Short mmCIF file of C-alpha atoms in Angstrom, two decimals:
data_model
loop_
_atom_site.label_atom_id
_atom_site.label_comp_id
_atom_site.label_asym_id
_atom_site.label_seq_id
_atom_site.Cartn_x
_atom_site.Cartn_y
_atom_site.Cartn_z
CA GLY A 27 -39.81 30.17 -59.30
CA ASN A 28 -39.36 33.21 -61.39
CA SER A 29 -37.34 36.17 -59.98
CA VAL A 30 -35.60 39.32 -60.94
CA THR A 31 -32.51 40.75 -59.19
CA GLN A 32 -31.25 44.22 -59.86
CA MET A 33 -28.45 46.34 -58.57
CA GLU A 34 -28.95 48.08 -55.35
CA GLY A 35 -29.18 51.84 -55.21
CA PRO A 36 -29.03 54.59 -54.82
CA VAL A 37 -27.02 55.27 -57.99
CA THR A 38 -25.72 58.88 -58.01
CA LEU A 39 -24.53 60.32 -61.26
CA SER A 40 -23.47 63.72 -62.57
CA GLU A 41 -25.35 65.05 -65.68
CA GLU A 42 -24.16 63.56 -68.93
CA ALA A 43 -22.51 60.55 -67.35
CA PHE A 44 -23.22 56.92 -68.64
CA LEU A 45 -25.62 54.91 -66.90
CA THR A 46 -25.92 51.15 -66.36
CA ILE A 47 -28.36 49.39 -64.11
CA ASN A 48 -27.81 45.72 -64.07
CA CYS A 49 -30.71 43.26 -63.96
CA THR A 50 -30.62 39.53 -64.06
CA TYR A 51 -33.45 37.11 -63.97
CA THR A 52 -34.38 33.54 -63.28
CA ALA A 53 -37.29 32.03 -65.25
CA THR A 54 -38.39 28.87 -66.90
CA GLY A 55 -39.38 29.24 -70.63
CA TYR A 56 -39.14 32.40 -72.52
CA PRO A 57 -40.36 35.29 -70.47
CA SER A 58 -40.92 38.94 -71.66
CA LEU A 59 -38.68 41.47 -69.95
CA PHE A 60 -39.45 45.14 -68.94
CA TRP A 61 -37.99 48.22 -67.52
CA TYR A 62 -40.48 50.35 -65.74
CA VAL A 63 -39.80 54.00 -64.29
CA GLN A 64 -41.36 55.80 -61.39
CA TYR A 65 -40.90 59.51 -61.34
CA PRO A 66 -41.22 61.23 -57.99
CA GLY A 67 -44.88 61.43 -56.95
CA GLU A 68 -46.03 59.46 -60.00
CA GLY A 69 -47.17 55.86 -60.67
CA LEU A 70 -45.04 53.31 -62.49
CA GLN A 71 -44.87 53.67 -66.35
CA LEU A 72 -43.53 51.32 -68.96
CA LEU A 73 -39.89 52.61 -70.21
CA LEU A 74 -39.08 49.72 -72.70
CA LYS A 75 -39.60 46.10 -73.13
CA ALA A 76 -38.22 43.04 -75.08
CA THR A 77 -40.32 39.94 -75.78
CA LYS A 78 -37.51 37.45 -77.15
CA ALA A 79 -33.77 36.71 -76.96
CA ASP A 80 -31.64 39.29 -78.52
CA ASP A 81 -34.36 41.95 -78.89
CA LYS A 82 -33.31 45.40 -77.89
CA GLY A 83 -35.82 47.67 -76.35
CA SER A 84 -35.32 51.45 -76.54
CA ASN A 85 -37.06 54.47 -75.36
CA LYS A 86 -36.06 58.19 -74.45
CA GLY A 87 -32.37 57.29 -75.01
CA PHE A 88 -32.46 54.27 -72.73
CA GLU A 89 -31.74 50.79 -74.14
CA ALA A 90 -31.67 47.21 -72.82
CA THR A 91 -30.88 43.93 -74.72
CA TYR A 92 -32.45 40.61 -73.73
CA ARG A 93 -29.50 38.29 -73.20
CA LYS A 94 -30.68 34.81 -72.75
CA GLU A 95 -27.13 33.40 -72.50
CA THR A 96 -26.46 35.51 -69.52
CA THR A 97 -30.05 35.86 -68.33
CA SER A 98 -29.61 39.58 -68.13
CA PHE A 99 -31.51 42.77 -69.24
CA HIS A 100 -29.21 45.55 -68.20
CA LEU A 101 -30.40 49.17 -68.74
CA GLU A 102 -28.13 51.65 -70.40
CA LYS A 103 -28.30 55.34 -71.27
CA GLY A 104 -25.37 57.23 -72.80
CA SER A 105 -25.85 60.61 -71.17
CA VAL A 106 -28.25 61.03 -68.35
CA GLN A 107 -30.14 64.17 -67.44
CA VAL A 108 -31.40 65.55 -64.15
CA SER A 109 -34.86 64.67 -65.29
CA ASP A 110 -33.92 61.01 -65.30
CA SER A 111 -33.92 60.99 -61.57
CA ALA A 112 -36.40 58.28 -60.66
CA VAL A 113 -36.71 54.70 -59.40
CA TYR A 114 -36.22 52.01 -62.18
CA PHE A 115 -37.72 48.60 -61.95
CA CYS A 116 -36.64 45.55 -63.91
CA ALA A 117 -39.50 42.96 -64.51
CA LEU A 118 -40.37 39.87 -66.22
CA SER A 119 -43.62 38.24 -67.26
CA ASP A 120 -44.15 34.40 -67.69
CA ASN A 121 -45.76 34.25 -71.19
CA GLY A 122 -47.78 31.47 -69.98
CA GLY A 123 -49.51 33.15 -67.26
CA PHE A 124 -50.69 36.52 -65.76
CA LYS A 125 -47.98 37.54 -63.34
CA THR A 126 -45.27 40.09 -63.65
CA ILE A 127 -42.49 39.78 -61.33
CA PHE A 128 -40.62 42.93 -60.38
CA GLY A 129 -37.28 43.52 -58.99
CA ALA A 130 -36.70 45.70 -55.79
CA GLY A 131 -36.07 48.83 -57.87
CA THR A 132 -32.88 51.02 -58.18
CA ARG A 133 -33.18 54.73 -57.23
CA LEU A 134 -31.14 56.95 -59.56
CA PHE A 135 -30.08 60.58 -58.68
CA VAL A 136 -28.68 62.74 -61.41
CA LYS A 137 -26.88 65.89 -60.25
CA ALA A 138 -26.60 68.93 -62.28
CA GLY B 12 -57.47 60.70 -72.00
CA ALA B 13 -57.89 59.58 -68.37
CA GLY B 14 -55.54 57.29 -66.93
CA VAL B 15 -55.93 54.65 -64.22
CA SER B 16 -57.43 56.19 -61.05
CA GLN B 17 -57.52 54.84 -57.54
CA SER B 18 -59.21 55.96 -54.51
CA PRO B 19 -58.75 56.85 -51.72
CA ARG B 20 -55.12 57.79 -52.29
CA TYR B 21 -54.47 57.46 -48.55
CA LYS B 22 -56.24 55.33 -46.02
CA VAL B 23 -55.50 55.26 -42.39
CA THR B 24 -57.41 52.49 -40.39
CA LYS B 25 -57.31 50.71 -37.12
CA ARG B 26 -56.33 47.17 -36.78
CA GLY B 27 -59.36 44.82 -37.26
CA GLN B 28 -61.23 47.25 -39.54
CA ASP B 29 -62.20 46.26 -43.09
CA VAL B 30 -61.15 48.59 -45.95
CA ALA B 31 -62.12 48.69 -49.62
CA LEU B 32 -59.76 50.11 -52.24
CA ARG B 33 -61.14 51.07 -55.61
CA CYS B 34 -59.54 51.16 -58.99
CA ASP B 35 -60.96 52.77 -62.19
CA PRO B 36 -59.10 51.47 -65.18
CA ILE B 37 -58.64 53.17 -68.48
CA SER B 38 -61.93 52.93 -70.37
CA GLY B 39 -62.16 49.94 -72.63
CA HIS B 40 -59.27 48.02 -70.95
CA VAL B 41 -59.87 44.47 -70.66
CA SER B 42 -57.32 43.41 -68.26
CA LEU B 43 -57.00 44.55 -64.78
CA TYR B 44 -54.21 43.79 -62.20
CA TRP B 45 -53.81 44.43 -58.52
CA TYR B 46 -50.22 44.62 -56.83
CA ARG B 47 -48.93 45.33 -53.47
CA GLN B 48 -45.82 47.39 -52.98
CA ALA B 49 -43.87 47.41 -49.66
CA LEU B 50 -41.48 50.36 -48.98
CA GLY B 51 -38.30 49.97 -50.92
CA GLN B 52 -39.62 46.92 -52.84
CA GLY B 53 -41.06 46.31 -56.34
CA PRO B 54 -44.82 45.68 -56.88
CA GLU B 55 -45.94 42.24 -55.85
CA PHE B 56 -48.71 40.61 -57.99
CA LEU B 57 -51.96 39.90 -56.22
CA THR B 58 -54.68 39.07 -58.77
CA TYR B 59 -55.75 39.46 -62.27
CA PHE B 60 -59.06 40.00 -64.09
CA ASN B 61 -60.13 39.46 -67.68
CA TYR B 62 -63.25 41.59 -67.83
CA GLU B 63 -65.26 40.43 -64.92
CA ALA B 64 -63.51 37.07 -64.53
CA GLN B 65 -60.91 36.65 -61.92
CA GLN B 66 -58.45 34.47 -63.78
CA ASP B 67 -55.63 34.52 -61.35
CA LYS B 68 -55.81 35.15 -57.56
CA SER B 69 -52.74 33.11 -56.59
CA GLY B 70 -51.00 36.10 -55.23
CA LEU B 71 -53.64 37.11 -52.64
CA PRO B 72 -51.78 36.49 -49.41
CA ASN B 73 -54.63 34.90 -47.41
CA ASP B 74 -58.44 34.75 -47.29
CA ARG B 75 -58.84 38.19 -45.77
CA PHE B 76 -58.01 39.56 -49.17
CA SER B 77 -60.53 39.39 -51.91
CA ALA B 78 -61.13 41.40 -55.17
CA GLU B 79 -64.02 41.84 -57.70
CA ARG B 80 -64.88 43.52 -60.93
CA PRO B 81 -68.51 42.80 -61.27
CA GLU B 82 -69.17 44.75 -64.47
CA GLY B 83 -65.82 44.30 -66.15
CA SER B 84 -64.73 47.93 -65.44
CA ILE B 85 -64.24 49.27 -61.90
CA SER B 86 -62.60 46.93 -59.48
CA THR B 87 -62.56 46.77 -55.61
CA LEU B 88 -59.91 45.19 -53.56
CA THR B 89 -61.21 44.37 -50.03
CA ILE B 90 -59.21 43.51 -46.98
CA GLN B 91 -61.05 42.25 -43.99
CA ARG B 92 -59.87 42.44 -40.42
CA THR B 93 -56.85 44.46 -41.32
CA GLU B 94 -53.55 43.84 -39.62
CA GLN B 95 -50.45 46.02 -39.31
CA ARG B 96 -48.45 43.84 -41.79
CA ASP B 97 -51.15 44.86 -44.42
CA SER B 98 -49.69 48.41 -44.59
CA ALA B 99 -48.35 49.00 -48.01
CA MET B 100 -49.01 50.79 -51.28
CA TYR B 101 -51.66 49.02 -53.30
CA ARG B 102 -51.53 49.61 -57.04
CA CYS B 103 -53.75 48.86 -59.83
CA ALA B 104 -52.90 48.50 -63.43
CA SER B 105 -54.85 47.95 -66.68
CA SER B 106 -53.95 46.93 -70.21
CA LEU B 107 -55.91 47.08 -73.44
CA GLY B 108 -56.20 43.41 -74.39
CA ALA B 109 -56.05 40.00 -72.75
CA SER B 110 -52.82 38.70 -74.15
CA GLY B 111 -51.06 38.48 -70.77
CA PRO B 112 -48.67 40.63 -68.85
CA GLN B 113 -46.45 41.08 -71.92
CA GLU B 114 -48.89 43.85 -72.88
CA THR B 115 -48.13 47.30 -71.73
CA GLN B 116 -49.69 47.83 -68.29
CA TYR B 117 -50.81 51.29 -67.33
CA PHE B 118 -50.51 51.88 -63.49
CA GLY B 119 -52.59 54.07 -61.25
CA PRO B 120 -51.17 56.26 -58.57
CA GLY B 121 -51.81 53.86 -55.87
CA THR B 122 -53.51 53.80 -52.44
CA ARG B 123 -51.27 54.08 -49.47
CA LEU B 124 -52.70 52.09 -46.66
CA LEU B 125 -51.52 52.51 -43.04
CA VAL B 126 -53.00 50.11 -40.41
CA LEU B 127 -52.50 51.42 -36.90
#
């Protein structure tokens, strides 16, 4: 079945450091891929998405590229801020159905 | 405008009791999803509604779990004869159209259920 694997956290970085959170997936067909973010005390919100191979999703300085050849959708940001501290979830949806499959989440701490 | 709301935010119940969790989606949103999230894990799909039609309930873990959305707006997730393993965060999400989960889903704050 479909699944998502993302790097375990927590990830601790200093402000202005480069961020990579790895995400790989297993799916049949051509899923859409997402990154969701959960800030402390809040619900999940969509950060970015990509719906087909080689698409790049971007938002708030974060980017991720849909790589079908490596079945990956790694999240990157060039310079993190303290306000980026949150839990990040990689997810995929089967375009033929109604389910979104989430990874376990990666907690990011950014120190000033 | 108002986002997705859920009530109660916290629910403590004793094993064997029934609980009803409510989700109020964003006004006009056609699609509604229920998820369960264990501590340290990502949300796990439970069920999906397109207006009042429950089009996918394959994620409901057993027949103690049921959900309804009778008028195509507010939804209720009911857990009968609760067990300790039902303790989790229950999240609701809605999206504007019915094109499937590739549409942006807007999540509510969740209901944290603790079964003693």
